[in-house]
Coordinates of C-alpha atoms and ligand atoms in Angstrom, one line a residue:
M1 CA 12.0 -1.5 11.1
N2 CA 12.1 0.7 8.1
Y3 CA 9.5 3.5 7.9
I4 CA 8.5 4.1 4.4
L5 CA 6.3 6.7 2.5
A6 CA 4.4 5.3 -0.6
P7 CA 2.8 8.3 -2.4
S8 CA -0.3 7.1 -4.4
I9 CA -0.3 8.4 -7.9
L10 CA -4.0 8.1 -8.1
A11 CA -4.1 11.7 -6.8
A12 CA -1.3 13.0 -9.0
D13 CA -1.6 15.2 -12.1
F14 CA -1.0 12.8 -15.0
K15 CA 0.2 15.5 -17.3
S16 CA 3.5 15.7 -15.4
L17 CA 3.6 12.3 -13.8
G18 CA 7.3 11.7 -14.3
Q19 CA 8.2 15.0 -12.7
E20 CA 5.9 14.5 -9.9
M21 CA 7.4 11.0 -9.1
K22 CA 10.8 12.5 -9.2
K23 CA 9.9 15.1 -6.6
T24 CA 8.7 12.5 -4.2
W25 CA 11.8 10.3 -4.8
E26 CA 14.2 13.1 -4.3
Q27 CA 12.6 14.0 -0.9
G28 CA 12.9 10.3 0.2
A29 CA 9.7 8.4 -0.7
A30 CA 11.1 5.0 -1.2
Y31 CA 7.9 3.4 -2.6
L32 CA 5.4 4.5 -5.3
H33 CA 2.0 3.3 -4.6
F34 CA 0.1 2.2 -7.8
D35 CA -3.7 1.7 -7.3
V36 CA -5.2 -0.7 -9.8
M37 CA -9.0 -0.7 -9.9
D38 CA -11.1 -3.1 -12.2
G39 CA -14.7 -1.8 -12.0
M40 CA -15.6 -5.0 -10.5
F41 CA -14.0 -5.6 -7.1
V42 CA -14.4 -1.8 -6.7
P43 CA -16.8 0.4 -8.5
S44 CA -14.1 2.6 -10.2
I45 CA -11.5 1.9 -13.0
S46 CA -8.1 3.4 -12.8
F47 CA -5.0 2.2 -14.8
G48 CA -3.1 -0.9 -15.4
M49 CA 0.0 -2.6 -16.9
P50 CA 0.8 -0.2 -19.8
V51 CA 0.9 2.9 -17.5
L52 CA 3.1 1.0 -15.0
A53 CA 5.4 -0.1 -17.9
S54 CA 5.6 3.5 -19.0
I55 CA 6.5 5.0 -15.5
K56 CA 8.9 2.2 -14.4
G57 CA 12.4 3.6 -14.3
A58 CA 11.4 7.3 -14.1
T59 CA 12.8 7.0 -10.5
E60 CA 14.3 4.1 -8.6
Q61 CA 11.3 3.8 -6.3
V62 CA 9.9 0.4 -5.5
M63 CA 6.8 -0.2 -7.4
D64 CA 4.2 -0.9 -4.8
V65 CA 1.2 -2.3 -6.9
H66 CA -2.2 -2.5 -5.0
L67 CA -4.6 -4.8 -7.0
M68 CA -8.1 -3.8 -6.3
V69 CA -9.1 -6.5 -8.8
H70 CA -11.4 -9.5 -8.7
E71 CA -9.3 -12.8 -8.9
P72 CA -6.0 -10.9 -9.1
I73 CA -4.0 -14.2 -9.7
R74 CA -4.9 -13.7 -13.4
Y75 CA -2.8 -10.6 -13.7
I76 CA 0.2 -11.1 -11.4
E77 CA 2.6 -12.2 -14.1
A78 CA 1.6 -9.3 -16.4
F79 CA 2.3 -6.8 -13.6
K80 CA 5.7 -8.4 -13.0
K81 CA 6.5 -8.0 -16.7
A82 CA 5.3 -4.3 -16.4
G83 CA 7.6 -3.6 -13.6
A84 CA 6.0 -4.4 -10.2
D85 CA 8.3 -5.1 -7.3
L86 CA 5.6 -5.7 -4.6
V87 CA 2.1 -6.9 -5.4
T88 CA -0.7 -6.8 -2.9
V89 CA -3.9 -8.6 -3.5
H90 CA -7.1 -8.3 -1.5
L91 CA -8.1 -11.3 0.7
E92 CA -11.8 -10.6 -0.3
A93 CA -11.1 -10.8 -4.0
C94 CA -9.4 -14.2 -4.1
E95 CA -11.1 -17.6 -4.1
D96 CA -7.7 -19.1 -3.1
V97 CA -5.7 -16.6 -1.1
Q98 CA -2.7 -18.8 -0.6
A99 CA -2.5 -19.6 -4.3
A100 CA -2.3 -15.9 -5.1
I101 CA 0.4 -15.3 -2.5
D102 CA 2.4 -18.3 -3.7
K103 CA 2.2 -17.1 -7.3
I104 CA 3.5 -13.6 -6.3
R105 CA 6.4 -15.2 -4.4
T106 CA 7.2 -17.8 -7.1
L107 CA 7.7 -14.9 -9.5
G108 CA 10.3 -13.4 -7.1
L109 CA 8.2 -10.5 -6.0
K110 CA 7.3 -9.3 -2.6
A111 CA 3.8 -10.3 -1.5
G112 CA 1.2 -8.1 0.2
L113 CA -2.2 -9.0 1.5
S114 CA -4.9 -6.5 1.9
I115 CA -8.1 -6.3 4.0
C116 CA -11.0 -4.0 3.6
P117 CA -12.5 -2.1 6.6
E118 CA -15.2 -4.6 7.2
T119 CA -12.7 -7.6 7.3
S120 CA -11.3 -8.6 10.6
S121 CA -7.7 -8.5 11.7
E122 CA -7.9 -12.2 12.5
S123 CA -8.6 -13.1 8.9
V124 CA -4.9 -12.4 7.9
K125 CA -3.6 -14.8 10.6
P126 CA -3.3 -18.0 8.4
F127 CA -1.2 -16.1 5.9
L128 CA 1.2 -14.1 8.1
N129 CA 4.1 -16.5 7.7
D130 CA 3.9 -16.2 3.9
V131 CA 3.6 -12.5 3.2
D132 CA 6.0 -9.6 3.3
M133 CA 3.3 -6.9 4.0
I134 CA -0.3 -6.6 5.3
L135 CA -2.2 -3.7 3.8
V136 CA -4.9 -2.3 6.1
M137 CA -7.5 -0.3 4.1
S138 CA -8.4 2.7 6.3
V139 CA -11.1 3.7 3.8
H140 CA -13.4 1.7 1.5
P141 CA -11.2 0.9 -1.5
G142 CA -12.2 2.5 -4.8
F143 CA -11.6 6.2 -4.5
G144 CA -9.0 8.6 -3.2
G145 CA -9.8 11.6 -0.9
Q146 CA -11.9 9.7 1.6
K147 CA -12.0 10.1 5.4
F148 CA -9.8 8.0 7.5
I149 CA -11.8 5.3 9.4
P150 CA -10.6 5.4 13.1
E151 CA -11.4 1.9 13.8
S152 CA -8.6 0.9 11.6
L153 CA -6.2 1.9 14.4
D154 CA -7.3 -1.1 16.6
K155 CA -6.8 -3.4 13.6
I156 CA -3.3 -2.2 13.1
R157 CA -2.5 -2.7 16.8
R158 CA -4.0 -6.2 16.7
I159 CA -2.1 -7.3 13.5
R160 CA 1.2 -5.8 14.9
E161 CA 0.7 -7.9 18.1
M162 CA 0.2 -11.0 16.0
I163 CA 3.4 -10.3 14.0
R164 CA 5.4 -9.6 17.2
E165 CA 3.9 -12.9 18.9
R166 CA 5.3 -14.9 16.0
D167 CA 8.5 -13.0 15.9
L168 CA 8.0 -12.3 12.1
C169 CA 9.4 -9.4 10.0
V170 CA 6.1 -8.2 8.2
D171 CA 5.5 -4.7 7.3
I172 CA 2.1 -3.1 7.9
E173 CA 1.0 -0.6 5.3
V174 CA -2.0 1.6 5.8
D175 CA -4.0 3.1 2.9
G176 CA -6.6 5.9 2.8
G177 CA -7.2 9.3 4.4
I178 CA -3.8 9.8 5.8
Y179 CA -2.5 13.3 6.2
L180 CA 0.3 15.0 8.3
S181 CA -2.3 15.6 10.9
N182 CA -3.1 12.0 11.7
V183 CA -0.1 10.0 10.4
R184 CA 1.4 9.8 13.9
E185 CA -1.7 7.9 15.2
V186 CA -1.2 5.4 12.4
L187 CA 2.5 4.9 13.1
N188 CA 1.9 4.8 16.9
A189 CA -0.6 1.9 16.3
G190 CA 2.2 -0.1 14.6
A191 CA 2.2 0.7 10.9
N192 CA 5.5 1.3 9.1
V193 CA 4.5 1.9 5.5
I194 CA 2.3 4.9 4.9
V195 CA 0.3 5.4 1.7
A196 CA -0.7 9.0 0.9
G197 CA -2.4 10.3 -2.2
S198 CA -4.3 13.6 -1.7
A199 CA -1.9 14.6 1.1
V200 CA 1.2 14.3 -1.2
F201 CA -0.1 15.3 -4.6
G202 CA -2.8 17.7 -3.6
G203 CA -0.3 20.5 -3.4
D204 CA 3.5 20.8 -3.6
S205 CA 4.4 17.1 -3.7
G206 CA 8.1 17.7 -3.0
K207 CA 7.3 19.7 0.1
N208 CA 4.5 17.4 1.3
T209 CA 6.8 14.4 1.0
R210 CA 9.7 16.2 2.9
D211 CA 7.1 16.9 5.7
F212 CA 6.0 13.3 5.9
M213 CA 9.6 12.0 5.9
E214 CA 10.4 14.3 8.7
I215 CA 7.8 12.5 10.9
L216 CA 8.6 9.0 9.7
R217 CA 12.3 9.6 10.6
E218 CA 11.2 10.3 14.2
Y219 CA 10.3 6.6 14.3
E220 CA 13.4 5.0 12.8
Ligands
DX5_1 C1 -8.2 3.9 -2.3 C2 -6.7 3.7 -2.7 C3 -5.8 4.6 -2.1 C4 -6.0 6.1 -2.3 C5 -5.5 6.9 -1.1 O1 -8.9 2.8 -3.0 O2 -6.2 2.4 -2.5 O3 -4.4 4.2 -2.3 O4 -5.3 6.5 -3.4 O5 -5.8 8.2 -1.4 P1 -5.9 9.2 -0.2 O6 -4.6 9.3 0.4 O7 -6.3 10.4 -1.0 O8 -7.0 8.8 0.7
ZN2 ZN1 -4.0 1.8 -2.6

């Protein structure tokens, strides 16, 4: 299994976004996590396709687009055009979850399915065979800098168990409140893709990435 760091640029200083991205790439962060908020599925608004198109190519990082958007199927094609490599939709945001996943895959992108803290792990079961990644939210989506919800660990364990039982190759990404101090708990529970916003960009992003990567490599 690959262990991957996905720094979330929501917490980055946009005055020097390209340079910040480069620092994380040079220190081994294979993904860049791009949080799209629509002011409807979540209370806040972040950024969208033009920003993605502008930063695409600043590094060779996989553009990991997390759509916190109501009925995201409407925008999947536009995000592909803007440079997305992996698109994650929220189970709670889709009237037809399967159709959204199919659309992502038909466009040749990797598909992720995300669940909020109040959504059960069992709810992803019907879709496990059709996704590349499950994204477990360990905070309520909408804002960076929140506290990790410890109940997420059981959820990660349960989903990893379901993936193993079926002998599938599905990544588990975890997003929200992850720091150097608690990342091992998340990895031990069975996650292999780690999103970190404040913990990476809230200081020296190069050094923070290096510190995370040192831990992730212990698990390879
Ligand atoms: C929350 C976002 C997260 C957020 C994580 O809605 O999906 O990706 O940026 O930020 P931290 O790591 O600061 O909790
Ligand atoms: Zn996110």
